[in-house]
mmCIF file of C-alpha atoms and ligand atoms in Angstrom:
data_model
loop_
_atom_site.group_PDB
_atom_site.id
_atom_site.type_symbol
_atom_site.label_atom_id
_atom_site.label_comp_id
_atom_site.label_asym_id
_atom_site.label_seq_id
_atom_site.Cartn_x
_atom_site.Cartn_y
_atom_site.Cartn_z
ATOM 1 C CA MET U 1254 98.582 90.336 71.685
ATOM 2 C CA ALA U 1255 98.433 87.823 73.949
ATOM 3 C CA ASN U 1256 100.620 86.649 76.473
ATOM 4 C CA LEU U 1257 99.705 90.267 78.966
ATOM 5 C CA GLY U 1258 99.801 90.313 82.287
ATOM 6 C CA MET U 1259 99.702 93.339 84.770
ATOM 7 C CA LEU U 1260 102.966 94.048 87.369
ATOM 8 C CA LEU U 1261 102.605 95.602 90.409
ATOM 9 C CA ASP U 1262 104.731 96.713 92.913
ATOM 10 C CA TYR U 1263 103.293 97.287 96.414
ATOM 11 C CA GLU U 1264 105.668 98.569 98.173
ATOM 12 C CA TRP U 1265 104.761 101.994 96.650
ATOM 13 C CA CYS U 1266 101.275 101.670 95.740
ATOM 14 C CA THR U 1267 99.402 104.618 97.695
ATOM 15 C CA GLY U 1268 96.046 103.771 97.389
ATOM 16 C CA CYS U 1269 94.767 106.552 94.667
ATOM 17 C CA HIS U 1270 92.281 104.375 92.893
ATOM 18 C CA SER U 1271 93.681 107.118 89.872
ATOM 19 C CA CYS U 1272 94.331 103.311 87.623
ATOM 20 C CA GLU U 1273 90.305 102.287 88.705
ATOM 21 C CA ILE U 1274 89.331 105.450 87.760
ATOM 22 C CA ALA U 1275 91.786 105.588 84.200
ATOM 23 C CA CYS U 1276 90.179 102.348 83.414
ATOM 24 C CA GLN U 1277 86.361 103.374 83.486
ATOM 25 C CA MET U 1278 86.916 106.677 81.848
ATOM 26 C CA GLU U 1279 88.745 104.562 78.666
ATOM 27 C CA HIS U 1280 86.180 102.131 78.873
ATOM 28 C CA GLY U 1281 83.067 103.375 79.741
ATOM 29 C CA PHE U 1282 82.209 101.322 82.537
ATOM 30 C CA PRO U 1283 79.637 103.333 85.159
ATOM 31 C CA VAL U 1284 80.140 103.279 88.458
ATOM 32 C CA GLY U 1285 80.388 100.380 89.780
ATOM 33 C CA LYS U 1286 82.534 97.993 87.660
ATOM 34 C CA THR U 1287 85.741 98.520 86.396
ATOM 35 C CA GLY U 1288 88.950 96.382 85.222
ATOM 36 C CA ILE U 1289 91.373 97.081 88.423
ATOM 37 C CA SER U 1290 90.118 97.806 92.009
ATOM 38 C CA VAL U 1291 91.818 98.638 94.805
ATOM 39 C CA HIS U 1292 91.510 97.228 98.239
ATOM 40 C CA THR U 1293 94.037 98.724 101.501
ATOM 41 C CA ILE U 1294 94.809 95.535 103.574
ATOM 42 C CA GLY U 1295 95.364 97.008 107.778
ATOM 43 C CA PRO U 1296 96.174 98.468 109.560
ATOM 44 C CA TRP U 1297 96.835 96.732 112.173
ATOM 45 C CA GLU U 1298 100.499 96.156 114.693
ATOM 46 C CA ILE U 1299 102.717 93.170 113.658
ATOM 47 C CA GLU U 1300 104.844 94.110 116.729
ATOM 48 C CA PRO U 1301 106.154 97.709 117.713
ATOM 49 C CA ASP U 1302 106.980 100.103 115.218
ATOM 50 C CA SER U 1303 106.344 97.803 112.292
ATOM 51 C CA TRP U 1304 102.730 98.170 110.453
ATOM 52 C CA GLN U 1305 101.239 96.278 108.785
ATOM 53 C CA LEU U 1306 99.568 99.023 105.921
ATOM 54 C CA ASP U 1307 99.569 97.800 102.117
ATOM 55 C CA ASN U 1308 97.100 98.532 99.122
ATOM 56 C CA ILE U 1309 96.780 95.970 96.078
ATOM 57 C CA ALA U 1310 95.861 96.580 92.696
ATOM 58 C CA ILE U 1311 93.738 93.255 91.078
ATOM 59 C CA PRO U 1312 92.604 93.522 87.657
ATOM 60 C CA THR U 1313 88.838 91.467 87.317
ATOM 61 C CA LYS U 1314 87.536 90.240 84.752
ATOM 62 C CA GLN U 1315 86.570 93.130 82.887
ATOM 63 C CA CYS U 1316 90.296 93.566 82.134
ATOM 64 C CA ASN U 1317 91.402 93.298 78.494
ATOM 65 C CA ALA U 1318 94.478 94.471 78.589
ATOM 66 C CA CYS U 1319 94.204 97.245 76.835
ATOM 67 C CA VAL U 1320 95.148 95.477 74.326
ATOM 68 C CA ASP U 1321 93.910 98.130 71.758
ATOM 69 C CA ARG U 1322 96.279 101.352 73.734
ATOM 70 C CA LEU U 1323 98.983 98.671 73.208
ATOM 71 C CA ALA U 1324 97.952 98.017 69.611
ATOM 72 C CA LYS U 1325 98.811 101.698 69.428
ATOM 73 C CA GLY U 1326 101.905 102.224 71.009
ATOM 74 C CA LYS U 1327 100.384 103.570 73.911
ATOM 75 C CA LEU U 1328 100.681 102.469 77.776
ATOM 76 C CA ALA U 1329 97.702 100.301 78.824
ATOM 77 C CA ALA U 1330 95.346 103.677 80.404
ATOM 78 C CA CYS U 1331 95.398 102.267 84.085
ATOM 79 C CA GLU U 1332 99.933 101.878 83.387
ATOM 80 C CA HIS U 1333 99.131 105.824 82.398
ATOM 81 C CA HIS U 1334 97.672 107.276 84.639
ATOM 82 C CA CYS U 1335 99.747 105.922 87.956
ATOM 83 C CA GLN U 1336 100.962 108.703 89.124
ATOM 84 C CA ALA U 1337 103.354 106.288 91.622
ATOM 85 C CA LYS U 1338 104.641 103.972 88.295
ATOM 86 C CA CYS U 1339 104.212 101.324 91.094
ATOM 87 C CA LEU U 1340 101.707 99.083 87.810
ATOM 88 C CA HIS U 1341 103.094 98.176 84.916
ATOM 89 C CA ILE U 1342 101.236 95.871 81.679
ATOM 90 C CA GLY U 1343 103.001 93.965 79.681
ATOM 91 C CA ASP U 1344 104.407 91.030 77.886
ATOM 92 C CA MET U 1345 104.294 88.237 80.680
ATOM 93 C CA ASP U 1346 108.386 86.725 80.406
ATOM 94 C CA GLU U 1347 109.332 89.861 80.708
ATOM 95 C CA LEU U 1348 106.699 90.494 83.581
ATOM 96 C CA ALA U 1349 107.698 88.144 85.882
ATOM 97 C CA ASP U 1350 112.311 88.060 84.712
ATOM 98 C CA SER U 1351 110.848 92.159 86.737
ATOM 99 C CA LEU U 1352 108.950 90.303 89.270
ATOM 100 C CA LYS U 1353 112.217 88.268 90.764
ATOM 101 C CA GLU U 1354 114.552 91.618 91.214
ATOM 102 C CA LYS U 1355 112.564 92.623 93.916
ATOM 103 C CA PRO U 1356 110.254 91.037 96.993
ATOM 104 C CA ARG U 1357 106.052 92.862 97.750
ATOM 105 C CA GLN U 1358 105.404 92.322 94.506
ATOM 106 C CA ALA U 1359 102.640 90.591 92.685
ATOM 107 C CA LEU U 1360 101.992 89.673 89.053
ATOM 108 C CA TYR U 1361 98.683 88.772 88.026
ATOM 109 C CA HIS U 1362 98.580 87.253 84.018
ATOM 110 C CA LEU U 1363 96.051 88.968 82.064
ATOM 111 C CA THR U 1364 95.768 87.401 78.679
HETATM 112 S S1 SF4 N 1974 95.407 97.589 81.842
HETATM 113 FE FE1 SF4 N 1974 93.304 98.976 80.627
HETATM 114 S S2 SF4 N 1974 91.577 97.228 80.621
HETATM 115 FE FE2 SF4 N 1974 93.020 96.508 81.991
HETATM 116 S S3 SF4 N 1974 93.219 97.466 84.835
HETATM 117 FE FE3 SF4 N 1974 93.952 98.828 83.142
HETATM 118 S S4 SF4 N 1974 93.326 100.186 81.710
HETATM 119 FE FE4 SF4 N 1974 91.566 98.023 82.791
HETATM 120 S S1 SF4 N 1975 99.103 101.089 91.058
HETATM 121 FE FE1 SF4 N 1975 99.145 103.202 91.287
HETATM 122 S S2 SF4 N 1975 97.241 105.081 90.840
HETATM 123 FE FE2 SF4 N 1975 96.276 102.422 90.856
HETATM 124 S S3 SF4 N 1975 96.201 102.820 93.224
HETATM 125 FE FE3 SF4 N 1975 98.191 101.979 92.811
HETATM 126 S S4 SF4 N 1975 99.861 104.345 93.498
HETATM 127 FE FE4 SF4 N 1975 97.355 104.796 91.841
#
């Protein structure tokens, strides 16, 4: 499978790191090596009662889009374990359509 991407809705990402752990478990990566890395931006105050605080997951070069799982009709390991359901792996064109539907999302082209 090619033309795969990762769409993250960082409005809802809790920064729980489950995606990182799921990726490490799925692929047998040691501690410190992962196909996805979660980062927190903030917190800082923008104006009274308005704060910058976002968690955002970023795929690394180790990410192979879980092509073996997708070929079996399964979800990617990170998507399967994301409790917030804010991370999706799939066809780039379909994800690009979803990207247009709301702000505060990020789309990565994986393969
Ligand atoms: S798609 Fe698979 S390889 Fe890529 S980050 Fe998610 S679990 Fe890791
Ligand atoms: S993308 Fe999902 S699993 Fe990963 S840190 Fe955000 S909420 Fe947790």
